[in-house]
Amino acid sequence: MKRVLIGIDLGTTVLKAAAFDGSTGKQIAVVSHRLDIAISPEGKREQDPAILLQSLRLLFGELRQKTGRHWSHVDGLSLAAQGGSGLIMDRKTG
């Protein structure tokens, strides 16, 4: 089983993720999903946390498919998001 590193980029309109070989650092898969955003009259942009979580699950499933094998262990996970953003999550419900 392959050990992997995963990088996630949560942008305003696109969610991207890449899987890297945990031993060599070589990129082994990349996936992305367009995100729907709500824009207020003042220009504020918001994403629905439930849809974001659903998109993350889909992204991880696609990463697994693209690598062609199951992961035994994720050695590292990195998340980058747009500046000035925040999301409060509940441990029980996600």
mmCIF file of N, CA and C in Angstrom:
data_model
loop_
_atom_site.group_PDB
_atom_site.id
_atom_site.type_symbol
_atom_site.label_atom_id
_atom_site.label_comp_id
_atom_site.label_asym_id
_atom_site.label_seq_id
_atom_site.Cartn_x
_atom_site.Cartn_y
_atom_site.Cartn_z
ATOM 1 N N MET A 1 0.835 -1.186 0.000
ATOM 2 C CA MET A 1 0.000 0.000 0.000
ATOM 3 C C MET A 1 0.873 1.241 0.000
ATOM 4 N N LYS A 2 0.414 2.230 -0.710
ATOM 5 C CA LYS A 2 1.148 3.468 -0.907
ATOM 6 C C LYS A 2 0.889 4.459 0.226
ATOM 7 N N ARG A 3 1.933 5.117 0.678
ATOM 8 C CA ARG A 3 1.789 6.218 1.639
ATOM 9 C C ARG A 3 1.760 7.499 0.826
ATOM 10 N N VAL A 4 0.868 8.417 1.186
ATOM 11 C CA VAL A 4 0.689 9.629 0.386
ATOM 12 C C VAL A 4 0.708 10.892 1.224
ATOM 13 N N LEU A 5 0.972 11.984 0.532
ATOM 14 C CA LEU A 5 0.826 13.339 1.059
ATOM 15 C C LEU A 5 -0.291 13.974 0.234
ATOM 16 N N ILE A 6 -1.157 14.745 0.877
ATOM 17 C CA ILE A 6 -2.268 15.363 0.160
ATOM 18 C C ILE A 6 -2.246 16.864 0.401
ATOM 19 N N GLY A 7 -2.377 17.615 -0.684
ATOM 20 C CA GLY A 7 -2.484 19.067 -0.621
ATOM 21 C C GLY A 7 -3.851 19.489 -1.124
ATOM 22 N N ILE A 8 -4.511 20.382 -0.383
ATOM 23 C CA ILE A 8 -5.839 20.872 -0.755
ATOM 24 C C ILE A 8 -5.785 22.389 -0.880
ATOM 25 N N ASP A 9 -6.347 22.907 -1.964
ATOM 26 C CA ASP A 9 -6.421 24.343 -2.192
ATOM 27 C C ASP A 9 -7.890 24.724 -2.278
ATOM 28 N N LEU A 10 -8.382 25.404 -1.241
ATOM 29 C CA LEU A 10 -9.764 25.853 -1.204
ATOM 30 C C LEU A 10 -9.814 27.290 -1.692
ATOM 31 N N GLY A 11 -10.145 27.455 -2.960
ATOM 32 C CA GLY A 11 -10.263 28.785 -3.532
ATOM 33 C C GLY A 11 -11.684 29.305 -3.420
ATOM 34 N N THR A 12 -11.906 30.488 -3.922
ATOM 35 C CA THR A 12 -13.241 31.066 -3.871
ATOM 36 C C THR A 12 -14.205 30.305 -4.766
ATOM 37 N N THR A 13 -13.760 29.874 -5.933
ATOM 38 C CA THR A 13 -14.648 29.214 -6.883
ATOM 39 C C THR A 13 -14.232 27.796 -7.254
ATOM 40 N N VAL A 14 -13.025 27.373 -6.885
ATOM 41 C CA VAL A 14 -12.552 26.035 -7.247
ATOM 42 C C VAL A 14 -11.873 25.386 -6.038
ATOM 43 N N LEU A 15 -12.196 24.115 -5.823
ATOM 44 C CA LEU A 15 -11.554 23.291 -4.803
ATOM 45 C C LEU A 15 -10.645 22.321 -5.534
ATOM 46 N N LYS A 16 -9.346 22.336 -5.198
ATOM 47 C CA LYS A 16 -8.372 21.474 -5.869
ATOM 48 C C LYS A 16 -7.648 20.624 -4.835
ATOM 49 N N ALA A 17 -7.224 19.450 -5.269
ATOM 50 C CA ALA A 17 -6.438 18.594 -4.395
ATOM 51 C C ALA A 17 -5.441 17.812 -5.234
ATOM 52 N N ALA A 18 -4.302 17.528 -4.622
ATOM 53 C CA ALA A 18 -3.269 16.728 -5.284
ATOM 54 C C ALA A 18 -2.744 15.708 -4.300
ATOM 55 N N ALA A 19 -2.422 14.519 -4.836
ATOM 56 C CA ALA A 19 -1.814 13.461 -4.035
ATOM 57 C C ALA A 19 -0.376 13.295 -4.501
ATOM 58 N N PHE A 20 0.513 13.117 -3.535
ATOM 59 C CA PHE A 20 1.939 12.957 -3.812
ATOM 60 C C PHE A 20 2.436 11.677 -3.163
ATOM 61 N N ASP A 21 3.371 11.018 -3.814
ATOM 62 C CA ASP A 21 3.989 9.820 -3.268
ATOM 63 C C ASP A 21 4.716 10.203 -1.983
ATOM 64 N N GLY A 22 4.391 9.531 -0.886
ATOM 65 C CA GLY A 22 4.985 9.846 0.408
ATOM 66 C C GLY A 22 6.472 9.554 0.507
ATOM 67 N N SER A 23 6.995 8.723 -0.401
ATOM 68 C CA SER A 23 8.422 8.380 -0.383
ATOM 69 C C SER A 23 9.256 9.278 -1.281
ATOM 70 N N THR A 24 8.723 9.586 -2.465
ATOM 71 C CA THR A 24 9.504 10.349 -3.451
ATOM 72 C C THR A 24 9.079 11.804 -3.589
ATOM 73 N N GLY A 25 7.861 12.134 -3.158
ATOM 74 C CA GLY A 25 7.343 13.489 -3.341
ATOM 75 C C GLY A 25 6.761 13.725 -4.722
ATOM 76 N N LYS A 26 6.784 12.703 -5.581
ATOM 77 C CA LYS A 26 6.278 12.829 -6.948
ATOM 78 C C LYS A 26 4.750 12.943 -6.944
ATOM 79 N N GLN A 27 4.238 13.897 -7.725
ATOM 80 C CA GLN A 27 2.794 14.068 -7.856
ATOM 81 C C GLN A 27 2.211 12.846 -8.563
ATOM 82 N N ILE A 28 1.135 12.275 -7.975
ATOM 83 C CA ILE A 28 0.538 11.093 -8.585
ATOM 84 C C ILE A 28 -0.903 11.315 -9.046
ATOM 85 N N ALA A 29 -1.560 12.375 -8.584
ATOM 86 C CA ALA A 29 -2.926 12.652 -9.034
ATOM 87 C C ALA A 29 -3.317 14.079 -8.674
ATOM 88 N N VAL A 30 -4.161 14.670 -9.532
ATOM 89 C CA VAL A 30 -4.703 16.007 -9.284
ATOM 90 C C VAL A 30 -6.182 15.994 -9.680
ATOM 91 N N VAL A 31 -7.022 16.588 -8.844
ATOM 92 C CA VAL A 31 -8.448 16.704 -9.150
ATOM 93 C C VAL A 31 -8.937 18.083 -8.741
ATOM 94 N N SER A 32 -10.045 18.521 -9.341
ATOM 95 C CA SER A 32 -10.625 19.813 -8.967
ATOM 96 C C SER A 32 -12.133 19.793 -9.181
ATOM 97 N N HIS A 33 -12.812 20.645 -8.420
ATOM 98 C CA HIS A 33 -14.258 20.809 -8.513
ATOM 99 C C HIS A 33 -14.586 22.294 -8.464
ATOM 100 N N ARG A 34 -15.483 22.706 -9.315
ATOM 101 C CA ARG A 34 -15.977 24.079 -9.282
ATOM 102 C C ARG A 34 -16.924 24.207 -8.086
ATOM 103 N N LEU A 35 -16.842 25.300 -7.363
ATOM 104 C CA LEU A 35 -17.679 25.539 -6.198
ATOM 105 C C LEU A 35 -18.717 26.622 -6.499
ATOM 106 N N ASP A 36 -19.937 26.393 -6.035
ATOM 107 C CA ASP A 36 -20.965 27.430 -6.134
ATOM 108 C C ASP A 36 -20.771 28.395 -4.982
ATOM 109 N N ILE A 37 -20.913 29.670 -5.262
ATOM 110 C CA ILE A 37 -20.795 30.674 -4.211
ATOM 111 C C ILE A 37 -22.007 31.585 -4.254
ATOM 112 N N ALA A 38 -22.396 32.058 -3.089
ATOM 113 C CA ALA A 38 -23.472 33.044 -2.979
ATOM 114 C C ALA A 38 -22.816 34.414 -2.838
ATOM 115 N N ILE A 39 -23.260 35.362 -3.632
ATOM 116 C CA ILE A 39 -22.712 36.718 -3.587
ATOM 117 C C ILE A 39 -23.807 37.669 -3.124
ATOM 118 N N SER A 40 -23.536 38.371 -2.021
ATOM 119 C CA SER A 40 -24.508 39.316 -1.471
ATOM 120 C C SER A 40 -24.466 40.627 -2.267
ATOM 121 N N PRO A 41 -25.458 41.484 -2.102
ATOM 122 C CA PRO A 41 -25.437 42.787 -2.787
ATOM 123 C C PRO A 41 -24.201 43.630 -2.439
ATOM 124 N N GLU A 42 -23.623 43.380 -1.250
ATOM 125 C CA GLU A 42 -22.423 44.115 -0.831
ATOM 126 C C GLU A 42 -21.145 43.506 -1.412
ATOM 127 N N GLY A 43 -21.281 42.377 -2.103
ATOM 128 C CA GLY A 43 -20.110 41.729 -2.697
ATOM 129 C C GLY A 43 -19.502 40.633 -1.841
ATOM 130 N N LYS A 44 -20.099 40.364 -0.687
ATOM 131 C CA LYS A 44 -19.602 39.299 0.180
ATOM 132 C C LYS A 44 -19.854 37.949 -0.492
ATOM 133 N N ARG A 45 -18.864 37.062 -0.428
ATOM 134 C CA ARG A 45 -18.981 35.741 -1.043
ATOM 135 C C ARG A 45 -18.986 34.659 0.030
ATOM 136 N N GLU A 46 -19.929 33.732 -0.091
ATOM 137 C CA GLU A 46 -20.040 32.659 0.892
ATOM 138 C C GLU A 46 -20.209 31.319 0.195
ATOM 139 N N GLN A 47 -19.668 30.287 0.843
ATOM 140 C CA GLN A 47 -19.817 28.916 0.383
ATOM 141 C C GLN A 47 -20.620 28.153 1.425
ATOM 142 N N ASP A 48 -21.457 27.250 0.994
ATOM 143 C CA ASP A 48 -22.254 26.427 1.901
ATOM 144 C C ASP A 48 -21.340 25.345 2.491
ATOM 145 N N PRO A 49 -21.151 25.317 3.821
ATOM 146 C CA PRO A 49 -20.250 24.326 4.430
ATOM 147 C C PRO A 49 -20.637 22.878 4.122
ATOM 148 N N ALA A 50 -21.927 22.579 4.039
ATOM 149 C CA ALA A 50 -22.355 21.204 3.744
ATOM 150 C C ALA A 50 -21.940 20.807 2.328
ATOM 151 N N ILE A 51 -22.080 21.721 1.381
ATOM 152 C CA ILE A 51 -21.672 21.444 0.001
ATOM 153 C C ILE A 51 -20.149 21.343 -0.077
ATOM 154 N N LEU A 52 -19.457 22.168 0.675
ATOM 155 C CA LEU A 52 -17.998 22.109 0.710
ATOM 156 C C LEU A 52 -17.522 20.740 1.234
ATOM 157 N N LEU A 53 -18.130 20.248 2.295
ATOM 158 C CA LEU A 53 -17.777 18.937 2.842
ATOM 159 C C LEU A 53 -18.076 17.831 1.822
ATOM 160 N N GLN A 54 -19.207 17.935 1.158
ATOM 161 C CA GLN A 54 -19.558 16.957 0.127
ATOM 162 C C GLN A 54 -18.529 16.985 -1.011
ATOM 163 N N SER A 55 -18.108 18.178 -1.411
ATOM 164 C CA SER A 55 -17.108 18.316 -2.470
ATOM 165 C C SER A 55 -15.767 17.713 -2.048
ATOM 166 N N LEU A 56 -15.385 17.908 -0.789
ATOM 167 C CA LEU A 56 -14.143 17.315 -0.278
ATOM 168 C C LEU A 56 -14.204 15.789 -0.338
ATOM 169 N N ARG A 57 -15.336 15.224 0.045
ATOM 170 C CA ARG A 57 -15.484 13.765 -0.009
ATOM 171 C C ARG A 57 -15.355 13.257 -1.442
ATOM 172 N N LEU A 58 -16.001 13.957 -2.375
ATOM 173 C CA LEU A 58 -15.898 13.570 -3.785
ATOM 174 C C LEU A 58 -14.458 13.667 -4.273
ATOM 175 N N LEU A 59 -13.783 14.752 -3.873
ATOM 176 C CA LEU A 59 -12.398 14.967 -4.272
ATOM 177 C C LEU A 59 -11.496 13.833 -3.794
ATOM 178 N N PHE A 60 -11.660 13.423 -2.521
ATOM 179 C CA PHE A 60 -10.844 12.335 -1.992
ATOM 180 C C PHE A 60 -11.129 11.028 -2.721
ATOM 181 N N GLY A 61 -12.392 10.773 -3.041
ATOM 182 C CA GLY A 61 -12.738 9.575 -3.799
ATOM 183 C C GLY A 61 -12.089 9.575 -5.174
ATOM 184 N N GLU A 62 -12.092 10.717 -5.837
ATOM 185 C CA GLU A 62 -11.458 10.828 -7.148
ATOM 186 C C GLU A 62 -9.943 10.663 -7.058
ATOM 187 N N LEU A 63 -9.348 11.207 -5.997
ATOM 188 C CA LEU A 63 -7.902 11.021 -5.811
ATOM 189 C C LEU A 63 -7.575 9.537 -5.674
ATOM 190 N N ARG A 64 -8.361 8.831 -4.888
ATOM 191 C CA ARG A 64 -8.139 7.384 -4.722
ATOM 192 C C ARG A 64 -8.255 6.659 -6.059
ATOM 193 N N GLN A 65 -9.272 7.004 -6.843
ATOM 194 C CA GLN A 65 -9.455 6.363 -8.152
ATOM 195 C C GLN A 65 -8.293 6.668 -9.087
ATOM 196 N N LYS A 66 -7.854 7.921 -9.110
ATOM 197 C CA LYS A 66 -6.782 8.308 -10.023
ATOM 198 C C LYS A 66 -5.440 7.681 -9.672
ATOM 199 N N THR A 67 -5.224 7.392 -8.396
ATOM 200 C CA THR A 67 -3.948 6.772 -8.019
ATOM 201 C C THR A 67 -3.934 5.292 -8.382
ATOM 202 N N GLY A 68 -5.118 4.705 -8.614
ATOM 203 C CA GLY A 68 -5.176 3.312 -9.009
ATOM 204 C C GLY A 68 -4.881 2.335 -7.897
ATOM 205 N N ARG A 69 -4.826 2.784 -6.670
ATOM 206 C CA ARG A 69 -4.571 1.908 -5.541
ATOM 207 C C ARG A 69 -5.162 2.523 -4.273
ATOM 208 N N HIS A 70 -5.307 1.710 -3.265
ATOM 209 C CA HIS A 70 -5.809 2.215 -1.983
ATOM 210 C C HIS A 70 -4.638 2.688 -1.125
ATOM 211 N N TRP A 71 -4.892 3.700 -0.346
ATOM 212 C CA TRP A 71 -3.853 4.230 0.541
ATOM 213 C C TRP A 71 -3.897 3.470 1.851
ATOM 214 N N SER A 72 -2.734 3.178 2.366
ATOM 215 C CA SER A 72 -2.689 2.563 3.688
ATOM 216 C C SER A 72 -2.555 3.630 4.767
ATOM 217 N N HIS A 73 -1.998 4.768 4.374
ATOM 218 C CA HIS A 73 -1.726 5.812 5.364
ATOM 219 C C HIS A 73 -1.512 7.146 4.651
ATOM 220 N N VAL A 74 -2.110 8.200 5.180
ATOM 221 C CA VAL A 74 -1.827 9.553 4.694
ATOM 222 C C VAL A 74 -0.797 10.139 5.643
ATOM 223 N N ASP A 75 0.401 10.398 5.122
ATOM 224 C CA ASP A 75 1.493 10.905 5.952
ATOM 225 C C ASP A 75 1.371 12.383 6.264
ATOM 226 N N GLY A 76 0.708 13.137 5.393
ATOM 227 C CA GLY A 76 0.580 14.562 5.626
ATOM 228 C C GLY A 76 -0.571 15.141 4.842
ATOM 229 N N LEU A 77 -1.181 16.161 5.416
ATOM 230 C CA LEU A 77 -2.308 16.840 4.793
ATOM 231 C C LEU A 77 -2.093 18.338 4.938
ATOM 232 N N SER A 78 -2.196 19.055 3.824
ATOM 233 C CA SER A 78 -2.007 20.496 3.846
ATOM 234 C C SER A 78 -3.243 21.166 3.254
ATOM 235 N N LEU A 79 -3.678 22.250 3.866
ATOM 236 C CA LEU A 79 -4.850 22.981 3.392
ATOM 237 C C LEU A 79 -4.500 24.450 3.248
ATOM 238 N N ALA A 80 -4.778 24.994 2.059
ATOM 239 C CA ALA A 80 -4.603 26.423 1.813
ATOM 240 C C ALA A 80 -5.967 26.991 1.444
ATOM 241 N N ALA A 81 -6.290 28.171 1.980
ATOM 242 C CA ALA A 81 -7.572 28.819 1.688
ATOM 243 C C ALA A 81 -7.337 30.295 1.417
ATOM 244 N N GLN A 82 -8.327 30.920 0.820
ATOM 245 C CA GLN A 82 -8.215 32.334 0.515
ATOM 246 C C GLN A 82 -8.094 33.137 1.813
ATOM 247 N N GLY A 83 -7.369 34.223 1.754
ATOM 248 C CA GLY A 83 -7.127 35.044 2.939
ATOM 249 C C GLY A 83 -8.403 35.646 3.508
ATOM 250 N N GLY A 84 -8.441 35.781 4.816
ATOM 251 C CA GLY A 84 -9.582 36.411 5.476
ATOM 252 C C GLY A 84 -10.796 35.511 5.576
ATOM 253 N N SER A 85 -10.613 34.228 5.344
ATOM 254 C CA SER A 85 -11.758 33.322 5.388
ATOM 255 C C SER A 85 -11.744 32.511 6.675
ATOM 256 N N GLY A 86 -12.882 31.955 6.999
ATOM 257 C CA GLY A 86 -12.981 31.106 8.172
ATOM 258 C C GLY A 86 -14.187 30.201 8.056
ATOM 259 N N LEU A 87 -14.132 29.071 8.731
ATOM 260 C CA LEU A 87 -15.232 28.130 8.730
ATOM 261 C C LEU A 87 -15.222 27.432 10.083
ATOM 262 N N ILE A 88 -16.341 27.509 10.759
ATOM 263 C CA ILE A 88 -16.463 26.851 12.059
ATOM 264 C C ILE A 88 -17.136 25.502 11.826
ATOM 265 N N MET A 89 -16.475 24.434 12.303
ATOM 266 C CA MET A 89 -16.975 23.071 12.078
ATOM 267 C C MET A 89 -17.346 22.448 13.422
ATOM 268 N N ASP A 90 -18.367 21.627 13.407
ATOM 269 C CA ASP A 90 -18.768 20.861 14.573
ATOM 270 C C ASP A 90 -18.160 19.464 14.458
ATOM 271 N N ARG A 91 -17.472 19.008 15.475
ATOM 272 C CA ARG A 91 -16.776 17.719 15.444
ATOM 273 C C ARG A 91 -17.729 16.553 15.165
ATOM 274 N N LYS A 92 -18.952 16.607 15.682
ATOM 275 C CA LYS A 92 -19.889 15.501 15.514
ATOM 276 C C LYS A 92 -20.544 15.471 14.138
ATOM 277 N N THR A 93 -20.884 16.619 13.599
ATOM 278 C CA THR A 93 -21.633 16.653 12.336
ATOM 279 C C THR A 93 -20.782 17.035 11.144
ATOM 280 N N GLY A 94 -19.538 17.498 11.381
ATOM 281 C CA GLY A 94 -18.688 17.909 10.275
ATOM 282 C C GLY A 94 -19.037 19.296 9.833
#
